[in-house]
Amino acid sequence: MKYMLMLFEPDTDWDAVPEAERTAALDEHAAFIAYLDSRGIEHSGAALRPSTTATTLRPAGPDQDMLVTDGPYVELKENLAGFYVVEAADLDDAVEIARRCPTGTGTEIRPLWDATN
């Protein structure tokens, strides 16, 4: 089963932080990816730009067009900063995998729907 590991942390514009800090953070993720590879775990993922770059769509009302707004849907202290999608045997395995993933303030683990079944 595939699980998404959603990484929450305060918004960070990684283009603006000192290079040593950015490199250290990327090295942590490289080590996590090496762990996934060493276990033969199928994975994908990406870092997200700050929430201020988000665009949100939501229904404007019945029989109305979609409302397009700048920024995240809700204001939060921590935002979704990145994610991994990993193949895991079950939730316990997904939790064990997520324990090794670098995280800021929290990681949400959620199973993905398999639309092909």
Backbone as numpy.savetxt, mean C-alpha at the origin, in Angstrom:
# Nx Ny Nz CAx CAy CAz Cx Cy Cz
-4.06 -17.95 -2.09 -4.91 -16.77 -2.09 -4.02 -15.53 -2.09
-4.48 -14.50 -2.75 -3.74 -13.24 -2.77 -4.25 -12.32 -1.67
-3.30 -11.64 -1.04 -3.59 -10.67 0.01 -2.92 -9.34 -0.34
-3.59 -8.25 -0.03 -2.98 -6.93 -0.19 -2.50 -6.48 1.18
-1.26 -6.05 1.23 -0.68 -5.44 2.42 -0.69 -3.94 2.17
-1.56 -3.22 2.86 -1.67 -1.77 2.67 -0.85 -1.08 3.76
0.10 -0.28 3.35 1.04 0.35 4.27 0.58 1.77 4.56
0.30 2.05 5.83 -0.15 3.39 6.24 0.97 4.10 6.99
1.14 5.36 6.68 2.14 6.19 7.34 1.80 7.65 7.08
2.41 8.57 7.83 2.19 9.99 7.55 2.63 10.30 6.12
1.95 11.24 5.50 2.34 11.65 4.14 3.79 12.08 4.11
4.51 11.59 3.14 5.91 11.97 2.96 6.15 12.23 1.49
6.68 13.38 1.18 7.12 13.66 -0.18 8.56 13.19 -0.27
8.75 11.96 -0.75 10.08 11.35 -0.74 11.07 12.09 -1.62
10.59 12.96 -2.51 11.51 13.79 -3.30 12.14 14.88 -2.43
11.52 15.18 -1.28 11.98 16.29 -0.44 12.80 15.85 0.78
12.86 14.56 1.07 13.62 14.12 2.25 15.08 13.94 1.88
15.97 13.99 2.87 17.40 13.79 2.59 17.62 12.43 1.92
18.57 12.41 1.00 18.82 11.21 0.22 19.15 10.00 1.11
19.87 10.20 2.20 20.22 9.09 3.09 18.96 8.46 3.70
17.98 9.28 4.08 16.73 8.77 4.65 15.94 7.99 3.60
15.87 8.55 2.39 15.16 7.89 1.30 15.83 6.56 0.96
17.15 6.55 0.90 17.89 5.32 0.58 17.67 4.27 1.65
17.68 4.67 2.92 17.46 3.72 4.02 16.06 3.09 3.92
15.05 3.90 3.60 13.69 3.38 3.46 13.61 2.42 2.28
14.22 2.77 1.17 14.21 1.89 0.00 14.96 0.59 0.27
16.03 0.67 1.04 16.79 -0.53 1.40 15.94 -1.50 2.23
15.10 -0.94 3.13 14.20 -1.80 3.92 13.24 -2.56 3.01
12.72 -1.86 2.01 11.79 -2.51 1.09 12.52 -3.50 0.19
13.75 -3.20 -0.19 14.53 -4.14 -0.99 14.77 -5.43 -0.20
15.02 -5.30 1.11 15.22 -6.48 1.95 13.92 -7.29 2.04
12.78 -6.61 2.14 11.50 -7.31 2.18 11.26 -8.05 0.87
11.55 -7.41 -0.25 11.38 -8.05 -1.55 12.31 -9.26 -1.68
13.53 -9.14 -1.16 14.46 -10.28 -1.16 13.88 -11.44 -0.34
13.25 -11.13 0.79 12.59 -12.15 1.61 11.48 -12.83 0.81
10.63 -12.04 0.15 9.56 -12.62 -0.66 10.13 -13.54 -1.74
11.16 -13.05 -2.42 11.79 -13.85 -3.48 12.39 -15.13 -2.93
13.02 -15.06 -1.74 13.66 -16.24 -1.15 12.63 -17.32 -0.80
11.40 -16.89 -0.51 10.32 -17.85 -0.20 9.54 -18.25 -1.45
9.90 -17.65 -2.58 9.18 -17.95 -3.82 7.76 -17.41 -3.83
7.54 -16.32 -3.08 6.21 -15.72 -2.97 5.97 -14.79 -4.16
4.89 -15.07 -4.87 4.50 -14.19 -5.97 4.09 -12.84 -5.37
4.56 -11.74 -5.96 4.25 -10.43 -5.38 4.29 -9.33 -6.42
3.65 -8.23 -6.08 3.74 -6.98 -6.82 3.50 -5.87 -5.82
3.70 -4.64 -6.21 3.45 -3.54 -5.28 3.98 -2.23 -5.82
3.73 -1.18 -5.09 4.20 0.14 -5.48 4.07 1.10 -4.31
4.89 2.13 -4.35 4.75 3.25 -3.42 3.80 4.25 -4.06
3.06 4.95 -3.23 2.12 5.95 -3.74 2.66 7.35 -3.47
2.36 8.26 -4.36 2.69 9.67 -4.14 1.84 10.18 -2.97
2.17 11.33 -2.37 1.41 11.85 -1.23 -0.08 11.98 -1.53
-0.90 11.91 -0.48 -2.36 11.96 -0.65 -2.81 13.26 -1.29
-2.02 14.30 -1.19 -2.39 15.59 -1.81 -2.43 15.49 -3.33
-1.86 14.43 -3.89 -1.90 14.26 -5.34 -3.09 13.42 -5.79
-3.90 12.96 -4.82 -5.03 12.08 -5.14 -6.16 12.85 -5.81
-6.92 12.15 -6.62 -8.17 12.62 -7.19 -9.22 11.60 -6.81
-10.36 12.06 -6.32 -11.41 11.17 -5.84 -12.66 11.31 -6.69
-13.24 10.18 -7.05 -14.53 10.15 -7.75 -15.55 9.59 -6.78
-16.73 10.19 -6.76 -17.83 9.62 -5.97 -19.14 10.07 -6.59
-20.18 9.29 -6.38 -21.47 9.66 -6.97 -21.94 11.01 -6.44
-22.42 11.84 -7.34 -22.95 13.15 -6.95 -24.38 13.03 -6.46
-25.04 11.95 -6.79 -26.42 11.73 -6.37 -27.11 10.81 -7.37
-28.32 10.43 -7.07 -29.05 9.55 -7.99 -29.18 10.18 -9.37
-28.90 9.39 -10.38 -29.03 9.84 -11.78 -28.18 11.06 -12.09
-27.10 11.27 -11.35 -26.21 12.39 -11.61 -24.84 11.85 -11.98
-24.06 12.72 -12.58 -22.71 12.37 -12.99 -21.83 12.19 -11.76
-20.62 11.69 -11.96 -19.66 11.52 -10.88 -19.06 12.87 -10.50
-18.85 13.07 -9.20 -18.21 14.27 -8.69 -16.72 13.99 -8.61
-15.91 14.86 -9.20 -14.46 14.71 -9.21 -13.88 15.78 -8.30
-13.09 15.35 -7.29 -12.48 16.31 -6.37 -11.00 16.02 -6.24
-10.24 17.06 -5.93 -8.82 16.90 -5.67 -8.62 16.42 -4.24
-7.57 15.66 -4.03 -7.20 15.24 -2.69 -7.88 13.95 -2.28
-7.51 13.47 -1.11 -8.06 12.20 -0.63 -9.52 12.36 -0.23
-10.19 11.24 -0.13 -11.61 11.22 0.22 -11.82 11.75 1.64
-10.97 11.36 2.56 -11.07 11.83 3.94 -9.71 12.32 4.39
-9.71 13.26 5.29 -8.47 13.75 5.87 -8.04 12.81 6.98
-6.83 12.33 6.91 -6.30 11.42 7.92 -4.92 11.87 8.34
-4.53 11.48 9.53 -3.16 11.75 9.97 -2.19 10.85 9.21
-2.59 9.57 9.03 -1.81 8.64 8.24 -2.59 8.31 6.98
-1.90 8.06 5.90 -2.53 7.77 4.63 -1.96 6.50 4.05
-2.69 5.94 3.09 -2.18 4.80 2.36 -0.97 5.28 1.57
0.19 4.73 1.89 1.44 5.19 1.29 1.98 4.24 0.24
1.56 3.00 0.30 2.02 2.01 -0.66 1.36 0.69 -0.37
1.66 -0.29 -1.20 1.03 -1.59 -1.04 1.87 -2.67 -1.68
1.63 -3.88 -1.22 2.14 -5.08 -1.85 0.95 -6.01 -2.04
0.95 -6.78 -3.11 0.02 -7.87 -3.28 0.88 -9.13 -3.25
0.58 -10.02 -2.31 1.38 -11.23 -2.14 0.49 -12.46 -2.20
1.07 -13.56 -2.64 0.40 -14.86 -2.62 0.73 -15.51 -1.30
-0.29 -15.92 -0.55 -0.08 -16.56 0.75 -1.01 -17.76 0.88
-0.59 -18.74 1.64 -1.39 -19.95 1.82 -2.70 -19.66 2.53
-2.67 -18.76 3.52 -3.85 -18.43 4.30 -3.55 -17.14 5.07
-4.49 -16.71 5.89 -4.30 -15.46 6.63 -3.10 -15.53 7.56
-2.88 -16.66 8.23 -1.73 -16.78 9.13 -0.42 -16.56 8.37
-0.34 -17.14 7.17 0.86 -16.95 6.34 0.98 -15.48 5.92
-0.13 -14.85 5.56 -0.11 -13.44 5.17 0.36 -12.56 6.33
-0.07 -12.87 7.54 0.36 -12.12 8.72 1.86 -12.30 8.93
2.35 -13.53 8.79 3.78 -13.78 8.94 4.59 -13.01 7.89
4.09 -12.97 6.68 4.76 -12.21 5.61 4.77 -10.73 5.97
3.61 -10.19 6.39 3.48 -8.77 6.70 4.36 -8.34 7.87
4.63 -9.25 8.80 5.50 -8.92 9.93 6.89 -8.48 9.47
7.31 -8.95 8.32 8.64 -8.61 7.81 8.63 -7.37 6.92
7.46 -6.86 6.63 7.33 -5.71 5.73 7.57 -4.41 6.50
8.40 -3.52 5.96 8.57 -2.22 6.61 7.24 -1.48 6.66
6.95 -0.84 7.77 5.69 -0.11 7.88 5.89 1.14 8.72
5.07 2.14 8.45 5.13 3.37 9.22 4.30 3.23 10.48
2.98 3.40 10.36 2.12 3.33 11.54 1.24 2.10 11.56
1.14 1.39 10.46 0.31 0.19 10.44 0.24 -0.42 9.06
-0.07 -1.70 9.04 -0.26 -2.43 7.79 -1.60 -3.14 7.88
-2.47 -2.88 6.92 -3.74 -3.58 6.84 -3.58 -4.73 5.86
-4.03 -5.91 6.27 -3.95 -7.11 5.44 -5.37 -7.44 5.00
-5.57 -7.54 3.70 -6.92 -7.83 3.22 -6.87 -8.82 2.07
-7.69 -9.89 2.13 -7.73 -10.83 1.01 -8.35 -10.17 -0.23
-7.90 -10.59 -1.39 -8.44 -10.07 -2.64 -9.47 -11.03 -3.21
-10.47 -10.49 -3.85 -11.45 -11.32 -4.55 -10.80 -11.88 -5.79
-11.06 -13.13 -6.08 -10.61 -13.73 -7.33 -11.80 -13.70 -8.28
-11.80 -12.75 -9.19 -12.95 -12.55 -10.07 -13.09 -13.66 -11.11
-12.09 -14.52 -11.23 -12.15 -15.58 -12.24 -12.91 -16.80 -11.74
-13.17 -16.90 -10.44 -13.89 -18.06 -9.90 -15.34 -17.75 -9.64
